[in-house]
Tab-separated table of C-alpha atoms and ligand atoms in Angstrom:
chain	number	residue	atom	x	y	z
F	1	UNK	CA	-7.636	-8.961	-10.113
F	2	UNK	CA	-10.702	-9.791	-8.122
F	3	UNK	CA	-13.053	-7.045	-7.009
F	4	UNK	CA	-16.062	-7.777	-4.821
F	5	UNK	CA	-18.799	-5.139	-4.853
F	6	UNK	CA	-18.896	-1.606	-6.214
F	7	UNK	CA	-16.988	0.450	-3.631
F	8	UNK	CA	-16.144	3.573	-5.719
F	9	UNK	CA	-12.521	3.801	-4.534
F	10	UNK	CA	-11.959	0.086	-5.299
F	11	UNK	CA	-13.482	0.510	-8.763
F	12	UNK	CA	-11.090	3.377	-9.465
F	13	UNK	CA	-7.992	1.559	-8.035
F	14	UNK	CA	-8.645	-1.615	-10.028
F	15	UNK	CA	-9.257	0.418	-13.185
F	16	UNK	CA	-5.941	2.240	-12.846
F	17	UNK	CA	-4.023	-1.004	-12.140
F	18	UNK	CA	-5.621	-2.568	-15.196
F	19	UNK	CA	-4.769	0.483	-17.353
F	20	UNK	CA	-1.107	0.523	-16.291
F	21	UNK	CA	-0.704	-3.219	-16.845
F	22	UNK	CA	-2.132	-2.803	-20.344
F	23	UNK	CA	0.302	0.067	-21.047
F	24	UNK	CA	3.183	-2.158	-19.949
F	25	UNK	CA	2.051	-5.145	-21.970
F	26	UNK	CA	1.147	-7.223	-18.917
F	27	UNK	CA	-1.967	-9.311	-19.561
F	28	UNK	CA	-4.590	-8.840	-16.873
F	29	UNK	CA	-8.174	-9.796	-16.241
F	30	UNK	CA	-10.531	-8.291	-13.698
F	31	UNK	CA	-13.153	-10.558	-12.182
F	32	UNK	CA	-15.997	-8.558	-10.638
F	33	UNK	CA	-18.177	-10.345	-8.085
F	34	UNK	CA	-21.450	-9.111	-6.601
F	35	UNK	CA	-21.435	-7.505	-3.161
F	36	UNK	CA	-23.351	-10.471	-1.710
F	37	UNK	CA	-20.885	-13.096	-3.000
F	38	UNK	CA	-20.245	-15.697	-0.301
F	39	UNK	CA	-16.849	-16.216	1.291
F	40	UNK	CA	-16.945	-19.804	0.055
F	41	UNK	CA	-17.477	-18.707	-3.573
F	42	UNK	CA	-14.565	-16.283	-3.337
F	43	UNK	CA	-12.298	-18.972	-1.826
F	44	UNK	CA	-13.298	-21.376	-4.620
F	45	UNK	CA	-12.370	-18.746	-7.223
F	46	UNK	CA	-8.971	-18.171	-5.560
F	47	UNK	CA	-8.282	-21.918	-5.509
F	48	UNK	CA	-9.013	-21.986	-9.239
F	49	UNK	CA	-6.727	-19.022	-9.957
F	50	UNK	CA	-3.972	-20.551	-7.776
F	51	UNK	CA	-3.896	-23.514	-10.148
F	52	UNK	CA	-4.329	-21.581	-13.393
F	53	UNK	CA	-0.907	-21.296	-15.120
F	54	UNK	CA	-2.214	-18.398	-17.242
F	55	UNK	CA	-1.986	-16.112	-14.191
F	56	UNK	CA	1.281	-15.423	-12.374
F	57	UNK	CA	-0.260	-13.033	-9.866
F	58	UNK	CA	-3.536	-12.745	-7.954
F	59	UNK	CA	-4.762	-9.536	-6.367
F	60	UNK	CA	-7.925	-9.321	-4.306
F	61	UNK	CA	-8.874	-5.653	-4.005
F	62	UNK	CA	-9.498	-4.541	-0.415
F	63	UNK	CA	-11.644	-3.736	1.449
F	64	UNK	CA	-13.897	-6.773	1.108
F	65	UNK	CA	-17.558	-6.678	2.201
F	66	UNK	CA	-17.964	-7.207	5.956
F	67	UNK	CA	-19.424	-10.717	5.709
F	68	UNK	CA	-16.131	-11.973	4.175
F	69	UNK	CA	-13.149	-12.745	6.421
F	70	UNK	CA	-10.307	-10.789	4.790
F	71	UNK	CA	-7.519	-12.743	6.523
F	72	UNK	CA	-8.988	-16.052	5.388
F	73	UNK	CA	-9.101	-14.812	1.793
F	74	UNK	CA	-5.561	-13.390	1.814
F	75	UNK	CA	-4.252	-16.607	3.390
F	76	UNK	CA	-5.836	-18.615	0.561
F	77	UNK	CA	-3.721	-16.955	-2.139
F	78	UNK	CA	-0.684	-19.030	-3.086
F	79	UNK	CA	2.345	-17.162	-1.658
F	80	UNK	CA	4.118	-17.428	-5.054
F	81	UNK	CA	1.189	-15.546	-6.680
F	82	UNK	CA	0.676	-13.078	-3.827
F	83	UNK	CA	1.705	-9.922	-5.726
F	84	UNK	CA	0.222	-7.699	-2.985
F	85	UNK	CA	2.565	-9.327	-0.454
F	86	UNK	CA	-0.149	-9.710	2.215
F	87	UNK	CA	0.059	-13.476	2.770
F	88	UNK	CA	1.398	-14.195	6.303
F	89	UNK	CA	4.295	-16.150	4.792
F	90	UNK	CA	5.332	-13.116	2.775
F	91	UNK	CA	4.795	-10.816	5.774
F	92	UNK	CA	7.056	-13.100	7.859
F	93	UNK	CA	9.744	-13.234	5.183
F	94	UNK	CA	9.691	-9.432	4.974
F	95	UNK	CA	10.169	-9.139	8.734
F	96	UNK	CA	13.064	-11.610	8.586
F	97	UNK	CA	14.752	-9.510	5.911
F	98	UNK	CA	14.342	-12.067	3.121
F	99	UNK	CA	11.324	-10.727	1.188
F	100	UNK	CA	9.649	-12.497	-1.702
F	101	UNK	CA	6.936	-9.947	-2.530
F	102	UNK	CA	7.091	-6.588	-0.776
F	103	UNK	CA	3.699	-4.895	-0.210
F	104	UNK	CA	3.302	-2.270	-2.919
F	105	UNK	CA	2.558	0.907	-0.946
F	106	UNK	CA	5.476	0.649	1.515
F	107	UNK	CA	7.756	-0.450	-1.316
F	108	UNK	CA	6.667	2.601	-3.325
F	109	UNK	CA	7.385	4.810	-0.307
F	110	UNK	CA	10.897	3.399	0.074
F	111	UNK	CA	11.623	3.898	-3.639
F	112	UNK	CA	10.269	7.471	-3.501
F	113	UNK	CA	12.593	8.262	-0.610
F	114	UNK	CA	15.672	6.682	-2.182
F	115	UNK	CA	15.153	8.081	-5.681
F	116	UNK	CA	14.415	11.613	-4.412
F	117	UNK	CA	17.734	11.643	-2.554
F	118	UNK	CA	16.130	11.198	0.871
F	119	UNK	CA	17.332	7.725	1.793
F	120	UNK	CA	16.041	6.620	5.206
F	121	UNK	CA	19.501	5.359	6.207
F	122	UNK	CA	20.442	6.682	9.653
F	123	UNK	CA	17.315	8.840	9.801
F	124	UNK	CA	14.577	8.936	12.410
F	125	UNK	CA	11.444	7.821	10.561
F	126	UNK	CA	8.137	8.335	12.345
F	127	UNK	CA	5.246	6.313	10.924
F	128	UNK	CA	1.673	7.291	11.851
F	129	UNK	CA	-0.581	4.267	11.307
F	130	UNK	CA	0.123	0.597	12.016
F	131	UNK	CA	-2.028	-1.191	9.423
F	132	UNK	CA	-0.910	-4.506	7.928
F	133	UNK	CA	-1.094	-2.813	4.498
F	134	UNK	CA	1.132	0.194	5.093
F	135	UNK	CA	2.607	0.970	8.516
F	136	UNK	CA	3.699	-2.480	9.733
F	137	UNK	CA	5.380	-3.653	6.511
F	138	UNK	CA	7.067	-0.255	6.098
F	139	UNK	CA	8.487	-0.559	9.611
F	140	UNK	CA	9.673	-4.109	8.834
F	141	UNK	CA	11.460	-2.810	5.731
F	142	UNK	CA	13.071	0.303	7.172
F	143	UNK	CA	14.556	-1.371	10.264
F	144	UNK	CA	16.540	-3.850	8.126
F	145	UNK	CA	20.322	-3.506	8.254
F	146	UNK	CA	20.730	-2.799	4.562
F	147	UNK	CA	21.117	-0.041	1.985
F	148	UNK	CA	18.011	2.083	1.517
F	149	UNK	CA	16.784	1.146	5.013
F	150	UNK	CA	18.764	1.069	8.315
F	151	UNK	CA	16.537	3.740	9.881
F	152	UNK	CA	15.426	4.295	13.461
F	153	UNK	CA	11.667	3.863	13.346
F	154	UNK	CA	8.973	5.109	15.691
F	155	UNK	CA	5.484	3.706	15.110
F	156	UNK	CA	2.458	5.770	16.176
F	157	UNK	CA	-1.217	4.800	16.460
F	158	UNK	CA	-4.311	5.695	18.451
F	159	UNK	CA	-2.663	4.421	21.633
F	160	UNK	CA	0.224	6.880	21.209
F	161	UNK	CA	0.387	9.622	23.828
F	162	UNK	CA	1.254	13.122	22.617
F	163	UNK	CA	1.565	12.344	18.918
F	164	UNK	CA	2.875	15.816	18.084
F	165	UNK	CA	5.907	15.433	20.383
F	166	UNK	CA	6.950	12.402	18.302
F	167	UNK	CA	6.079	13.725	14.834
F	168	UNK	CA	8.173	16.830	15.598
F	169	UNK	CA	11.230	14.572	16.031
F	170	UNK	CA	10.851	13.008	12.583
F	171	UNK	CA	13.465	13.481	9.872
F	172	UNK	CA	11.058	11.552	7.674
F	173	UNK	CA	7.360	11.481	8.555
F	174	UNK	CA	5.081	8.892	6.943
F	175	UNK	CA	1.386	9.490	7.525
F	176	UNK	CA	-1.080	6.674	6.841
F	177	UNK	CA	-3.988	7.430	9.153
F	178	UNK	CA	-6.921	7.968	6.803
F	179	UNK	CA	-7.737	11.275	8.564
F	180	UNK	CA	-7.808	14.509	6.519
F	181	UNK	CA	-5.433	17.191	7.896
F	182	UNK	CA	-4.493	15.004	10.884
F	183	UNK	CA	-0.950	16.359	10.660
F	184	UNK	CA	-0.659	20.143	10.795
F	185	UNK	CA	2.371	22.408	10.305
F	186	UNK	CA	2.974	22.825	14.066
F	187	UNK	CA	3.466	19.040	14.305
F	188	UNK	CA	6.564	18.913	12.064
F	189	UNK	CA	10.073	20.327	12.246
F	190	UNK	CA	11.691	22.518	9.590
F	191	UNK	CA	13.310	20.503	6.805
F	192	UNK	CA	11.226	17.368	7.378
F	193	UNK	CA	10.494	14.987	4.509
F	194	UNK	CA	6.798	14.049	4.537
F	195	UNK	CA	5.211	11.087	2.801
F	196	UNK	CA	1.446	11.532	2.809
F	197	UNK	CA	-0.177	8.153	2.186
F	198	UNK	CA	-3.755	9.127	3.059
F	199	UNK	CA	-6.468	9.190	0.429
F	200	UNK	CA	-9.634	10.841	1.731
F	201	UNK	CA	-12.713	12.009	-0.149
F	202	UNK	CA	-13.940	15.383	1.070
F	203	UNK	CA	-17.086	17.107	-0.251
F	204	UNK	CA	-16.380	19.743	-2.937
F	205	UNK	CA	-19.314	21.401	-4.679
F	206	UNK	CA	-17.038	22.915	-7.346
F	207	UNK	CA	-16.257	19.416	-8.679
F	208	UNK	CA	-18.543	17.509	-11.009
F	209	UNK	CA	-18.026	14.416	-8.844
F	210	UNK	CA	-19.015	16.398	-5.727
F	211	UNK	CA	-15.776	15.503	-3.920
F	212	UNK	CA	-12.018	15.875	-4.101
F	213	UNK	CA	-9.176	13.733	-2.813
F	214	UNK	CA	-6.968	14.972	0.008
F	215	UNK	CA	-4.231	13.350	2.070
F	216	UNK	CA	-3.720	13.157	5.821
F	217	UNK	CA	-1.651	16.346	6.100
F	218	UNK	CA	-2.223	20.080	5.815
F	219	UNK	CA	-0.219	20.103	2.576
F	220	UNK	CA	-0.110	23.876	1.858
F	221	UNK	CA	1.080	24.815	5.356
F	222	UNK	CA	3.575	21.946	5.713
F	223	UNK	CA	5.016	22.531	2.221
F	224	UNK	CA	6.444	25.846	3.502
F	225	UNK	CA	8.401	24.095	6.297
F	226	UNK	CA	9.292	20.798	4.657
F	227	UNK	CA	12.280	19.843	2.536
F	228	UNK	CA	9.884	17.695	0.512
F	229	UNK	CA	6.289	16.470	0.721
F	230	UNK	CA	4.309	14.130	-1.519
F	231	UNK	CA	1.043	15.425	-3.016
F	232	UNK	CA	-2.334	13.693	-2.904
F	233	UNK	CA	-3.287	12.628	-5.475
F	234	UNK	CA	-0.140	11.939	-7.484
F	235	UNK	CA	2.429	10.931	-4.846
F	236	UNK	CA	2.265	7.513	-3.211
F	237	UNK	CA	-0.698	6.266	-5.294
F	238	UNK	CA	1.098	5.950	-8.651
F	239	UNK	CA	4.117	4.424	-6.878
F	240	UNK	CA	1.859	1.752	-5.380
F	241	UNK	CA	0.677	0.750	-8.848
F	242	UNK	CA	4.252	0.793	-10.175
F	243	UNK	CA	5.510	-1.542	-7.456
F	244	UNK	CA	2.565	-3.851	-8.079
F	245	UNK	CA	3.709	-4.158	-11.681
F	246	UNK	CA	7.248	-4.895	-10.476
F	247	UNK	CA	5.855	-7.698	-8.285
F	248	UNK	CA	3.918	-9.150	-11.223
F	249	UNK	CA	7.083	-9.251	-13.324
F	250	UNK	CA	8.902	-10.898	-10.414
F	251	UNK	CA	6.116	-13.501	-10.073
F	252	UNK	CA	6.359	-14.298	-13.786
F	253	UNK	CA	10.149	-14.626	-13.540
F	254	UNK	CA	9.858	-16.924	-10.503
F	255	UNK	CA	7.343	-19.070	-12.362
F	256	UNK	CA	9.600	-19.231	-15.397
F	257	UNK	CA	12.614	-20.318	-13.248
F	258	UNK	CA	10.408	-22.855	-11.403
F	259	UNK	CA	8.991	-24.325	-14.597
F	260	UNK	CA	12.470	-24.724	-16.101
F	261	UNK	CA	13.592	-26.676	-13.032
F	262	UNK	CA	10.614	-29.050	-13.107
Y	1	NAP	P1	-6.224	1.828	8.477
Y	1	NAP	O1	-6.148	0.356	8.376
Y	1	NAP	O2	-7.514	2.497	8.767
Y	1	NAP	O3	-5.157	2.282	9.580
Y	1	NAP	C1	-5.102	3.597	10.040
Y	1	NAP	C2	-4.047	3.675	11.103
Y	1	NAP	O4	-3.966	5.032	11.562
Y	1	NAP	C3	-4.340	2.800	12.333
Y	1	NAP	O5	-3.165	2.156	12.754
Y	1	NAP	C4	-4.824	3.804	13.378
Y	1	NAP	O6	-4.467	3.445	14.690
Y	1	NAP	C5	-4.044	5.050	12.967
Y	1	NAP	N1	-4.766	6.266	13.378
Y	1	NAP	C6	-5.988	6.672	12.961
Y	1	NAP	N2	-6.324	7.822	13.590
Y	1	NAP	C7	-5.301	8.122	14.402
Y	1	NAP	C8	-5.056	9.170	15.320
Y	1	NAP	N3	-5.944	10.151	15.513
Y	1	NAP	N4	-3.885	9.180	15.991
Y	1	NAP	C9	-2.967	8.204	15.804
Y	1	NAP	N5	-3.139	7.175	14.948
Y	1	NAP	C10	-4.296	7.136	14.261
Y	1	NAP	O7	-5.713	2.539	7.160
Y	1	NAP	P2	-4.658	2.060	6.016
Y	1	NAP	O8	-5.236	0.989	5.227
Y	1	NAP	O9	-3.281	1.932	6.574
Y	1	NAP	O10	-4.698	3.385	5.132
Y	1	NAP	C11	-4.351	4.658	5.678
Y	1	NAP	C12	-4.640	5.716	4.631
Y	1	NAP	O11	-3.789	5.484	3.517
Y	1	NAP	C13	-6.063	5.695	4.065
Y	1	NAP	O12	-6.450	7.016	3.782
Y	1	NAP	C14	-5.935	4.906	2.787
Y	1	NAP	O13	-6.912	5.246	1.825
Y	1	NAP	C15	-4.560	5.328	2.340
Y	1	NAP	N6	-3.877	4.367	1.476
Y	1	NAP	C16	-3.344	4.832	0.327
Y	1	NAP	C17	-2.660	3.980	-0.503
Y	1	NAP	C18	-2.048	4.514	-1.751
Y	1	NAP	O14	-1.616	3.741	-2.595
Y	1	NAP	N7	-1.966	5.814	-1.929
Y	1	NAP	C19	-2.522	2.621	-0.180
Y	1	NAP	C20	-3.052	2.162	1.031
Y	1	NAP	C21	-3.728	3.054	1.849
Y	1	NAP	P3	-5.070	2.131	15.431
Y	1	NAP	O15	-4.331	0.968	14.845
Y	1	NAP	O16	-4.756	2.360	16.844
Y	1	NAP	O17	-6.542	2.125	15.117
Protein backbone atom coordinates (compact mmCIF):
# COMPACT_ATOMS: atom_id res chain seq x y z
CA UNK A 1 0.00 0.00 0.00
CA UNK A 2 1.21 3.45 -0.83
CA UNK A 3 -0.02 6.43 1.16
CA UNK A 4 0.99 9.97 0.26
CA UNK A 5 0.61 12.54 3.02
CA UNK A 6 -1.13 12.41 6.39
CA UNK A 7 -4.83 12.80 5.55
CA UNK A 8 -6.41 11.43 8.78
CA UNK A 9 -9.05 9.33 6.99
CA UNK A 10 -6.39 7.80 4.70
CA UNK A 11 -4.18 7.00 7.69
CA UNK A 12 -7.08 5.19 9.35
CA UNK A 13 -8.15 3.31 6.15
CA UNK A 14 -4.62 2.09 5.41
CA UNK A 15 -4.16 1.04 9.04
CA UNK A 16 -7.33 -1.05 9.00
CA UNK A 17 -6.43 -2.69 5.65
CA UNK A 18 -3.00 -3.52 7.03
CA UNK A 19 -4.50 -4.96 10.24
CA UNK A 20 -6.98 -7.19 8.39
CA UNK A 21 -4.31 -8.48 5.99
CA UNK A 22 -2.13 -9.37 8.97
CA UNK A 23 -5.06 -11.21 10.62
CA UNK A 24 -5.56 -13.20 7.42
CA UNK A 25 -1.90 -14.02 6.99
CA UNK A 26 -1.48 -11.84 3.90
CA UNK A 27 1.92 -10.14 3.88
CA UNK A 28 1.64 -6.40 3.37
CA UNK A 29 3.88 -3.37 3.48
CA UNK A 30 2.82 0.25 3.70
CA UNK A 31 5.02 2.82 2.02
CA UNK A 32 4.36 6.32 3.38
CA UNK A 33 5.49 9.25 1.23
CA UNK A 34 5.62 12.91 2.23
CA UNK A 35 2.80 15.22 1.17
CA UNK A 36 5.16 17.08 -1.19
CA UNK A 37 6.32 13.93 -3.02
CA UNK A 38 6.47 14.60 -6.76
CA UNK A 39 4.26 12.79 -9.26
CA UNK A 40 7.42 11.52 -10.95
CA UNK A 41 8.72 9.96 -7.70
CA UNK A 42 5.39 8.23 -7.12
CA UNK A 43 5.33 6.90 -10.71
CA UNK A 44 8.89 5.61 -10.29
CA UNK A 45 7.86 3.77 -7.10
CA UNK A 46 4.86 2.20 -8.88
CA UNK A 47 7.08 1.05 -11.76
CA UNK A 48 9.34 -0.61 -9.20
CA UNK A 49 6.44 -2.33 -7.43
CA UNK A 50 4.98 -3.45 -10.79
CA UNK A 51 8.17 -5.43 -11.38
CA UNK A 52 8.65 -6.70 -7.83
CA UNK A 53 7.51 -10.36 -7.67
CA UNK A 54 7.22 -10.11 -3.86
CA UNK A 55 4.01 -8.08 -4.28
CA UNK A 56 0.93 -9.44 -6.03
CA UNK A 57 -1.16 -6.33 -5.44
CA UNK A 58 -0.58 -2.57 -5.37
CA UNK A 59 -2.95 -0.12 -3.73
CA UNK A 60 -2.46 3.63 -3.84
CA UNK A 61 -4.65 5.17 -1.15
CA UNK A 62 -6.87 7.99 -2.45
CA UNK A 63 -7.22 10.93 -2.36
CA UNK A 64 -3.76 11.97 -3.52
CA UNK A 65 -2.44 15.51 -2.94
CA UNK A 66 -3.71 17.98 -5.56
CA UNK A 67 -0.38 18.38 -7.37
CA UNK A 68 -0.48 14.67 -8.36
CA UNK A 69 -2.61 13.54 -11.31
CA UNK A 70 -4.66 10.67 -9.85
CA UNK A 71 -5.62 9.18 -13.24
CA UNK A 72 -1.99 9.10 -14.34
CA UNK A 73 -1.02 7.25 -11.16
CA UNK A 74 -3.88 4.73 -11.35
CA UNK A 75 -3.10 4.09 -15.03
CA UNK A 76 0.51 3.31 -14.11
CA UNK A 77 -0.42 0.32 -11.94
CA UNK A 78 -0.10 -2.98 -13.79
CA UNK A 79 -3.69 -4.19 -14.39
CA UNK A 80 -2.77 -7.65 -13.01
CA UNK A 81 -1.74 -6.00 -9.70
CA UNK A 82 -4.59 -3.48 -9.61
CA UNK A 83 -6.39 -4.88 -6.54
CA UNK A 84 -8.50 -1.70 -6.24
CA UNK A 85 -9.85 -2.31 -9.76
CA UNK A 86 -9.47 1.35 -10.82
CA UNK A 87 -7.23 0.87 -13.87
CA UNK A 88 -9.18 1.81 -17.06
CA UNK A 89 -8.59 -1.70 -18.42
CA UNK A 90 -10.25 -3.20 -15.37
CA UNK A 91 -13.04 -0.60 -15.49
CA UNK A 92 -13.67 -1.52 -19.15
CA UNK A 93 -13.67 -5.25 -18.44
CA UNK A 94 -16.18 -4.68 -15.63
CA UNK A 95 -18.48 -2.77 -17.97
CA UNK A 96 -18.21 -5.55 -20.56
CA UNK A 97 -19.24 -8.11 -17.95
CA UNK A 98 -15.88 -9.89 -17.83
CA UNK A 99 -14.27 -8.44 -14.67
CA UNK A 100 -10.74 -9.15 -13.52
CA UNK A 101 -10.69 -7.08 -10.32
CA UNK A 102 -13.96 -5.59 -9.14
CA UNK A 103 -13.64 -2.30 -7.19
CA UNK A 104 -13.92 -3.16 -3.51
CA UNK A 105 -16.71 -0.86 -2.29
CA UNK A 106 -19.27 -1.72 -5.00
CA UNK A 107 -18.31 -5.39 -4.72
CA UNK A 108 -18.87 -5.21 -0.96
CA UNK A 109 -22.27 -3.60 -1.57
CA UNK A 110 -23.32 -6.37 -3.96
CA UNK A 111 -22.22 -9.07 -1.49
CA UNK A 112 -24.06 -7.31 1.36
CA UNK A 113 -27.25 -7.28 -0.69
CA UNK A 114 -27.00 -10.90 -1.81
CA UNK A 115 -25.97 -12.34 1.56
CA UNK A 116 -28.67 -10.41 3.47
CA UNK A 117 -31.34 -11.90 1.21
CA UNK A 118 -31.88 -8.67 -0.74
CA UNK A 119 -30.55 -9.66 -4.15
CA UNK A 120 -30.78 -6.80 -6.66
CA UNK A 121 -32.21 -9.13 -9.32
CA UNK A 122 -35.32 -7.59 -10.90
CA UNK A 123 -35.25 -4.68 -8.45
CA UNK A 124 -35.17 -0.96 -9.13
CA UNK A 125 -31.84 0.21 -7.70
CA UNK A 126 -31.34 3.95 -7.38
CA UNK A 127 -27.72 5.03 -6.94
CA UNK A 128 -26.98 8.55 -5.66
CA UNK A 129 -23.43 9.48 -6.68
CA UNK A 130 -21.60 8.73 -9.93
CA UNK A 131 -17.95 8.57 -8.82
CA UNK A 132 -15.50 6.23 -10.56
CA UNK A 133 -14.89 4.62 -7.14
CA UNK A 134 -18.44 3.74 -6.15
CA UNK A 135 -21.44 4.76 -8.27
CA UNK A 136 -20.21 4.04 -11.81
CA UNK A 137 -18.69 0.60 -11.14
CA UNK A 138 -21.73 -0.39 -9.06
CA UNK A 139 -24.00 0.54 -11.98
CA UNK A 140 -21.77 -1.46 -14.36
CA UNK A 141 -22.08 -4.49 -12.07
CA UNK A 142 -25.80 -4.37 -11.34
CA UNK A 143 -26.94 -3.98 -14.96
CA UNK A 144 -25.20 -7.23 -16.00
CA UNK A 145 -27.49 -10.06 -17.09
CA UNK A 146 -26.38 -12.46 -14.39
CA UNK A 147 -27.23 -13.83 -10.95
CA UNK A 148 -26.84 -11.31 -8.14
CA UNK A 149 -27.27 -8.43 -10.61
CA UNK A 150 -29.88 -8.03 -13.41
CA UNK A 151 -31.34 -4.89 -11.81
CA UNK A 152 -32.90 -1.79 -13.32
CA UNK A 153 -30.57 1.02 -12.31
CA UNK A 154 -31.18 4.74 -12.03
CA UNK A 155 -28.09 6.89 -11.49
CA UNK A 156 -28.46 10.26 -9.73
CA UNK A 157 -26.00 13.14 -9.37
CA UNK A 158 -25.98 16.91 -8.98
CA UNK A 159 -27.53 17.30 -12.44
CA UNK A 160 -30.54 15.20 -11.41
CA UNK A 161 -33.82 17.10 -11.21
CA UNK A 162 -36.11 16.29 -8.28
CA UNK A 163 -33.91 13.71 -6.58
CA UNK A 164 -36.60 12.77 -4.06
CA UNK A 165 -39.06 11.70 -6.79
CA UNK A 166 -36.47 9.13 -7.93
CA UNK A 167 -35.23 7.97 -4.51
CA UNK A 168 -38.86 7.31 -3.52
CA UNK A 169 -39.11 4.78 -6.39
CA UNK A 170 -36.13 2.76 -5.17
CA UNK A 171 -36.49 -0.83 -3.98
CA UNK A 172 -32.81 -0.58 -3.14
CA UNK A 173 -31.25 2.84 -2.52
CA UNK A 174 -27.47 3.22 -2.55
CA UNK A 175 -26.23 6.57 -1.28
CA UNK A 176 -22.64 7.62 -2.00
CA UNK A 177 -22.78 11.41 -1.98
CA UNK A 178 -20.46 12.40 0.86
CA UNK A 179 -23.20 14.65 2.32
CA UNK A 180 -24.40 14.04 5.90
CA UNK A 181 -28.19 13.45 6.11
CA UNK A 182 -28.63 14.13 2.38
CA UNK A 183 -31.32 11.44 2.30
CA UNK A 184 -34.17 11.94 4.76
CA UNK A 185 -37.09 9.65 5.65
CA UNK A 186 -39.55 11.49 3.36
CA UNK A 187 -37.29 10.61 0.40
CA UNK A 188 -37.73 6.82 0.71
CA UNK A 189 -40.64 4.41 0.42
CA UNK A 190 -41.70 1.93 3.10
CA UNK A 191 -39.78 -1.34 2.92
CA UNK A 192 -36.79 0.10 1.06
CA UNK A 193 -33.34 -1.44 1.46
CA UNK A 194 -30.77 1.32 2.01
CA UNK A 195 -27.02 1.03 1.56
CA UNK A 196 -25.36 4.06 3.11
CA UNK A 197 -21.86 4.39 1.69
CA UNK A 198 -21.09 7.88 3.00
CA UNK A 199 -18.41 8.45 5.61
CA UNK A 200 -18.54 12.00 6.98
CA UNK A 201 -16.81 13.49 10.01
CA UNK A 202 -19.11 15.75 12.00
CA UNK A 203 -18.01 17.73 15.08
CA UNK A 204 -18.89 16.02 18.39
CA UNK A 205 -17.65 17.57 21.62
CA UNK A 206 -18.58 14.45 23.62
CA UNK A 207 -15.91 12.44 21.77
CA UNK A 208 -12.24 12.53 22.67
CA UNK A 209 -11.42 12.88 18.96
CA UNK A 210 -13.82 15.86 18.70
CA UNK A 211 -15.78 14.24 15.85
CA UNK A 212 -17.92 11.25 14.99
CA UNK A 213 -18.56 9.42 11.73
CA UNK A 214 -21.96 9.58 10.08
CA UNK A 215 -23.28 8.38 6.73
CA UNK A 216 -25.26 10.19 4.05
CA UNK A 217 -28.70 9.27 5.41
CA UNK A 218 -30.86 10.19 8.39
CA UNK A 219 -30.33 6.69 9.80
CA UNK A 220 -32.66 6.81 12.86
CA UNK A 221 -35.65 8.13 10.90
CA UNK A 222 -35.14 5.89 7.84
CA UNK A 223 -34.59 2.78 9.99
CA UNK A 224 -38.27 2.99 11.02
CA UNK A 225 -39.46 2.82 7.38
CA UNK A 226 -36.82 0.58 5.82
CA UNK A 227 -36.68 -3.19 5.51
CA UNK A 228 -32.94 -2.88 6.09
CA UNK A 229 -30.31 -0.14 6.29
CA UNK A 230 -26.54 -0.32 6.73
CA UNK A 231 -24.99 1.57 9.66
CA UNK A 232 -22.07 3.99 9.50
CA UNK A 233 -19.57 3.02 10.70
CA UNK A 234 -19.75 -0.76 10.45
CA UNK A 235 -21.69 -1.38 7.23
CA UNK A 236 -20.04 -0.85 3.86
CA UNK A 237 -16.59 0.02 5.29
CA UNK A 238 -15.66 -3.45 6.60
CA UNK A 239 -17.06 -5.02 3.41
CA UNK A 240 -14.75 -2.81 1.34
CA UNK A 241 -11.73 -4.12 3.23
CA UNK A 242 -12.98 -7.71 2.92
CA UNK A 243 -13.36 -7.47 -0.85
CA UNK A 244 -9.90 -5.92 -1.09
CA UNK A 245 -8.51 -9.02 0.60
CA UNK A 246 -10.45 -11.20 -1.85
CA UNK A 247 -8.85 -9.28 -4.74
CA UNK A 248 -5.38 -9.76 -3.25
CA UNK A 249 -5.94 -13.51 -3.03
CA UNK A 250 -7.18 -13.49 -6.63
CA UNK A 251 -4.07 -11.54 -7.74
CA UNK A 252 -1.82 -14.08 -6.02
CA UNK A 253 -3.70 -16.96 -7.66
CA UNK A 254 -3.45 -15.31 -11.10
CA UNK A 255 0.28 -14.81 -10.59
CA UNK A 256 0.70 -18.42 -9.52
CA UNK A 257 -1.18 -19.69 -12.64
CA UNK A 258 0.83 -17.29 -14.85
CA UNK A 259 4.17 -18.33 -13.39
CA UNK A 260 3.36 -22.03 -13.86
CA UNK A 261 2.62 -21.41 -17.54
CA UNK A 262 5.87 -19.52 -18.17
P1 LIG B 1 -17.38 11.81 -4.72
O1 LIG B 1 -16.35 11.44 -5.71
O2 LIG B 1 -17.32 13.11 -4.01
O3 LIG B 1 -18.80 11.71 -5.46
C1 LIG B 1 -19.97 12.16 -4.85
C2 LIG B 1 -21.10 11.98 -5.82
O4 LIG B 1 -22.31 12.42 -5.19
C3 LIG B 1 -20.94 12.79 -7.12
O5 LIG B 1 -21.32 12.01 -8.22
C4 LIG B 1 -21.90 13.97 -6.92
O6 LIG B 1 -22.49 14.41 -8.12
C5 LIG B 1 -22.98 13.32 -6.04
N1 LIG B 1 -23.64 14.34 -5.22
C6 LIG B 1 -23.08 15.12 -4.26
N2 LIG B 1 -24.01 15.95 -3.75
C7 LIG B 1 -25.16 15.69 -4.39
C8 LIG B 1 -26.47 16.22 -4.32
N3 LIG B 1 -26.78 17.20 -3.47
N4 LIG B 1 -27.42 15.70 -5.13
C9 LIG B 1 -27.13 14.70 -6.00
N5 LIG B 1 -25.90 14.15 -6.12
C10 LIG B 1 -24.93 14.65 -5.32
O7 LIG B 1 -17.50 10.74 -3.56
P2 LIG B 1 -17.16 9.15 -3.52
O8 LIG B 1 -15.72 8.95 -3.58
O9 LIG B 1 -18.06 8.38 -4.42
O10 LIG B 1 -17.62 8.88 -2.02
C11 LIG B 1 -18.96 9.15 -1.59
C12 LIG B 1 -19.02 8.93 -0.09
O11 LIG B 1 -18.76 7.56 0.17
C13 LIG B 1 -17.99 9.71 0.72
O12 LIG B 1 -18.56 10.07 1.95
C14 LIG B 1 -16.87 8.71 0.94
O13 LIG B 1 -16.13 8.96 2.11
C15 LIG B 1 -17.67 7.44 1.06
N6 LIG B 1 -16.93 6.23 0.72
C16 LIG B 1 -16.97 5.20 1.59
C17 LIG B 1 -16.33 4.02 1.30
C18 LIG B 1 -16.41 2.89 2.26
O14 LIG B 1 -15.68 1.92 2.11
N7 LIG B 1 -17.27 2.94 3.26
C19 LIG B 1 -15.62 3.88 0.10
C20 LIG B 1 -15.62 4.94 -0.82
C21 LIG B 1 -16.28 6.11 -0.49
P3 LIG B 1 -21.62 15.10 -9.31
O15 LIG B 1 -20.91 13.97 -9.99
O16 LIG B 1 -22.64 15.73 -10.15
O17 LIG B 1 -20.69 16.07 -8.63
